[in-house]
């Protein structure tokens, strides 16, 4: 129970009575820890006027709180804060906690008017006898004022002045305390104090302290727990239980002092106090990680953090946005889908190791909204330490491997043949048909016909373009076959015919910007993906095709909930990039990549479209694909530098690659992640293309070439059937054994041949089909 309030006496009466004791005007400096000061030069009347002609109560800025990030299901996955605090109402604090803090910090709180004369004298005597600070001389209101002044400080100098043990500071503090007593009720003052006080272990305010120390809300604190927190307020650093055992023992001593004081004041019985003192401290420290490194989804968290600092929706200037983020108290509802995130992370981790210098990254985006559903990478976010702040050879990275520089990423990797989709869309928009094409040579030199959007000729007569693997084979190619086989020479010639600038314009309409923020390189090899990109940007551009040509800017935040409960929804930022009919035609051709092209034999069991991407010299590899419900882009490259460390003759995870191509590593990652992310969802279909507009077309020599291809396939099939025997039987048995037991494969080179190894079991004489060396 709380002691019965006494009749209040005015501050003048208090000071006159204290002056008679020879203590400096009002004992404002005689707070147990301060020496007594003589009263020379001051009269009681002067001091009385100082403490009755009061200023307004101190300015109270909103207390710094946590900014919390929630996933699409409303679960917290990250938080930012300068002070770990959650402001609560007094009714949300257990009554025993209120009693404990009053008992030990200001037992006459409900009786005085801001200055506790009896309490100050009593604390002076008690602390002198004990030889240490056992009771406080400042009232709770004075302590509240001190904390407010510290919080209001904008520099280290101001903070030092707010804490300085000076007479002037104590006078100012007391005057503000008396003003606050006039403005607020006792309950309001106690609520403010409990929310502003520091309890140790990085916990500001009683709610954060209850969660941090005992993993419970403040409303459910027990007597021993409440006494522990009340005891921590006086010396939060000396009793910090997160530091060492010695400090925990001091915290227990402080708890027992609080319990004794509560019994002395009849808040509890002596028997109850003794029973509580016999209880162990029972600290259950709950981690409260701040920032992105402690998040389960660090790359998405980092993207949100950078988005807050750059988005006008969060504030008109960067300084204002930084201030809002530092003050916190905001809840951010994000677009993150945990199911998709887990699917992407598992698919990457199963194939690329954290210690590999080759890194894989994937972004998933919802078509038609731009909502980012997942951001995963093969490395963990954080610093590797060592001699450099960001060693590139360790399991961690401080780069957001999934995003552009503006969102914490690096320079990205060249996007390779994924850029052919922009030339394809441009050609279809200009009236090209699926079977329309031309004869292609074995190589191509872009000596003329290329003009950028500034009207400048950007021909490159010194360059020579070959098809994948440099086989130098020409022949007839149509829009369909050139896309399915990803024929470099065909797409260079197609770009020349439809125009470089129109292709660049299409790409820009679909949100294509370089990862480093510099202007796009408008060169003849634009269609071959010479620009460095990030997975978020590529996934968003491909998502536009799944949304029938509607491009939406990638978004990570859908709603901001202010500390006062106001809600601000952030709508998608979308625009028509290409015609619906053109998008339908693109989808039709890119769906053939899975059935007739570079991804043949790999699918997700539902309609999908996509494009592989491999750069000349195998400096990086990509796969970007989509359904009407979800789009994703996967990149693979060496974090030490794509040009210095190409993806040739490398072992990634537990698999050897003669050369990493879009279909050999990014493709399988995409297939696994998309299959898991879409599992259990309704199957959606693409719109059928307008065959009257896009069907048909003519390519010279195509019929003859197709006839020869069919003859070669028939002959090859006969040869395979004749070769079946003991070797084929062993291969099928091994494959069945692996599938039944869930083994993963490992490929490596031995005596010049690709061989498969399985925990000591290898099919004798088995030779790899060399799928890593297939054309893009």
XYZ file of C-alpha atoms in Angstrom, residues 16 133 136 214 223-224 383 392 413 438 452 627 659 680 682 685 711 726 749:
19
model
C 12.702 28.844 6.014
C 24.812 5.886 -1.016
C 18.584 9.137 -2.547
C 13.515 -11.078 -16.992
C 8.013 -8.614 -6.151
C 11.630 -9.895 -6.387
C 32.355 -7.733 -40.528
C 36.509 -10.144 -48.757
C 27.748 -7.924 -61.645
C 17.531 -13.894 -90.591
C 22.866 5.972 -78.535
C 5.338 -16.392 -62.830
C 32.552 -22.856 -66.273
C 0.760 -24.492 -51.711
C -2.793 -21.509 -56.551
C -1.252 -18.850 -66.039
C 17.756 -35.930 -88.561
C 26.137 -52.324 -68.157
C 38.042 -33.108 -62.427
